[in-house]
Amino acid sequence: MIINLQGRKFSISLESSAAYFLAFLWVLPLIYALWAAFHPAEYATRFELFAPLTLDNFATAWEQAPFARYFLNTFLLVTSILLVQFVLCTLAAYSFARFEFPGKSIAFGLVLIQLMIMPEVLIVENYTTMSNLGLVDSILAIGLPYMASAFGIFLLRQTFKTIPHELEDAAKIEGCSLWQILWKVYVPLARPTYVAFGLVSISYHWNNFLWPLVITNSVTTRPLTVGLAIFGAPESGVDWSIITAGTLLAVAPLLVAFLLFQRQFVQSFMHAGIK
Amino acid sequence: MKHASTKHQLYGWLLLLPATLFLLAFTYYPTLATLAKSFFSQGTAIRPAAFVGLENYTFMLEDDVFWQVAWNNVIYALFTIPISIALALMMAIWVNSRLKFKSLARMSFFLPTMLPMIAVANIWLFFYTPEIGLIDQVASVFGIESHNWLGDPDTVLGCIIVITIWKEAGFFMIFYLAALQTLSPELEEAARLEGASRWYYFRRIMFPLLMPTTLFVLINAVINSFKLVDHLFILTKGGPDNASSLLLYYIYEVAFSFLDQAYASTLTVILLAVLAIIAIGQFVFLDKKVHYQ
């Protein structure tokens, strides 16, 4: 029995070491990026403990590419998508959760199709649509295909369904209109779901690349990811340290927010995953 | 409440209308238009697109690049899906156990989820660089010769797979973690008192209970294996010789570099067909109550 216990302890400590090792591997790319970005170029591939620190790489990266404009574009993109998503998904989710009408289950099934056929798959045809609408190379065009999010509709519908009917009935007796009920009963009670969906949406669109690459072709519309890809392309001839500095600049806002509100982020992703 | 009034029904539809319009314009219409376009030739200024029946499809079947890309994508899926799911489960069990510094570990595992693939690729590019790259520096300590990881058709797809696993595992961990927290700790206690080994407990109790989560994660992993191509743009551009190209990347190339929308639509139909098969599989295998209730 004692041997068994010791064996168990040994296997547990072995497992802990494996866990720490894997965790180390997982942050290694970020650690390297920090190393290269904060040291002069000659130390980018030489690891000496007392290599001098510098901020020059960040300054150079900031000068060599219009990062400020890219930040603005990404900010506009992410907020506009989120706002429209909130409105569209709230209305649709309310309809699915609390209204009975013919064709409802077919409509719901059709909405769920978008979980499978995401805009990434339809870049070819959506590009044609955008050029017919005269929207190529606009921030609006990046956001449009994502605004009616099946994921958001589904998530909010699940939440709305858990809200007791009695609350709605009470509000009706008080003389509240449909909009007031939605705005004063459903939306406030679904706040955790909005936060969860919001964080997932923000991190998705902050990091999204393929469609923005296809639909933009100028500095005034390109989001950070696309700007970064052009900046970091081997043809651009920029050196390692500066590329990693630029990379860190681009990911910094989301990364810092994540480190500060780690628990909230992780719980939001969990919440969004359970449904 | 039994008889839904006409007004009530009308409101239901009206609330749905805005989202429906967006879905029509950017999901349903393009899906059908893609299908239609795959039966037409690529129009030019002098020669408008004409109906060509299955010509695009026969061209595709004779296109060596298509077969290579499809095969690459199958390998990419076969490796990224099981490995990232297994790692995700392991991570979740660790982070949910009495491990010291577990919130730090959780943060490390989840970190790649927050980073854009394009930025991540910039950093990984350094790891794979011959001689001065981190992998070769570590390898040289053990006397292993330097290798051009991304330039060699035999290793390039493996490099891409490793990054994808690194990127995905922590994201999938979250879903397992959420599921593990709903399992009662008494279960493990009882199993231990009965003398069951940890492996036995995992195999016979924990894993079966996590099955719905595994299916959910599996579906996501399959979709991602056809969707996640961002890193190719930085690391390999599908090369060398299409050795690392994937279906969606090839679609992008055909549509926006070779400017052949008709053929790109044909390739997209294949991608849509794959997704449809997954959707049907999900419908058949997943407990309907879980998702449609």
Short mmCIF file of C-alpha atoms in Angstrom, two decimals, chain B residues 74 108 186:
data_model
loop_
_atom_site.label_atom_id
_atom_site.label_comp_id
_atom_site.label_asym_id
_atom_site.label_seq_id
_atom_site.Cartn_x
_atom_site.Cartn_y
_atom_site.Cartn_z
CA VAL B 74 -6.36 15.23 -45.53
CA SER B 108 0.12 29.69 -21.08
CA GLU B 186 -16.98 12.41 -5.46
#
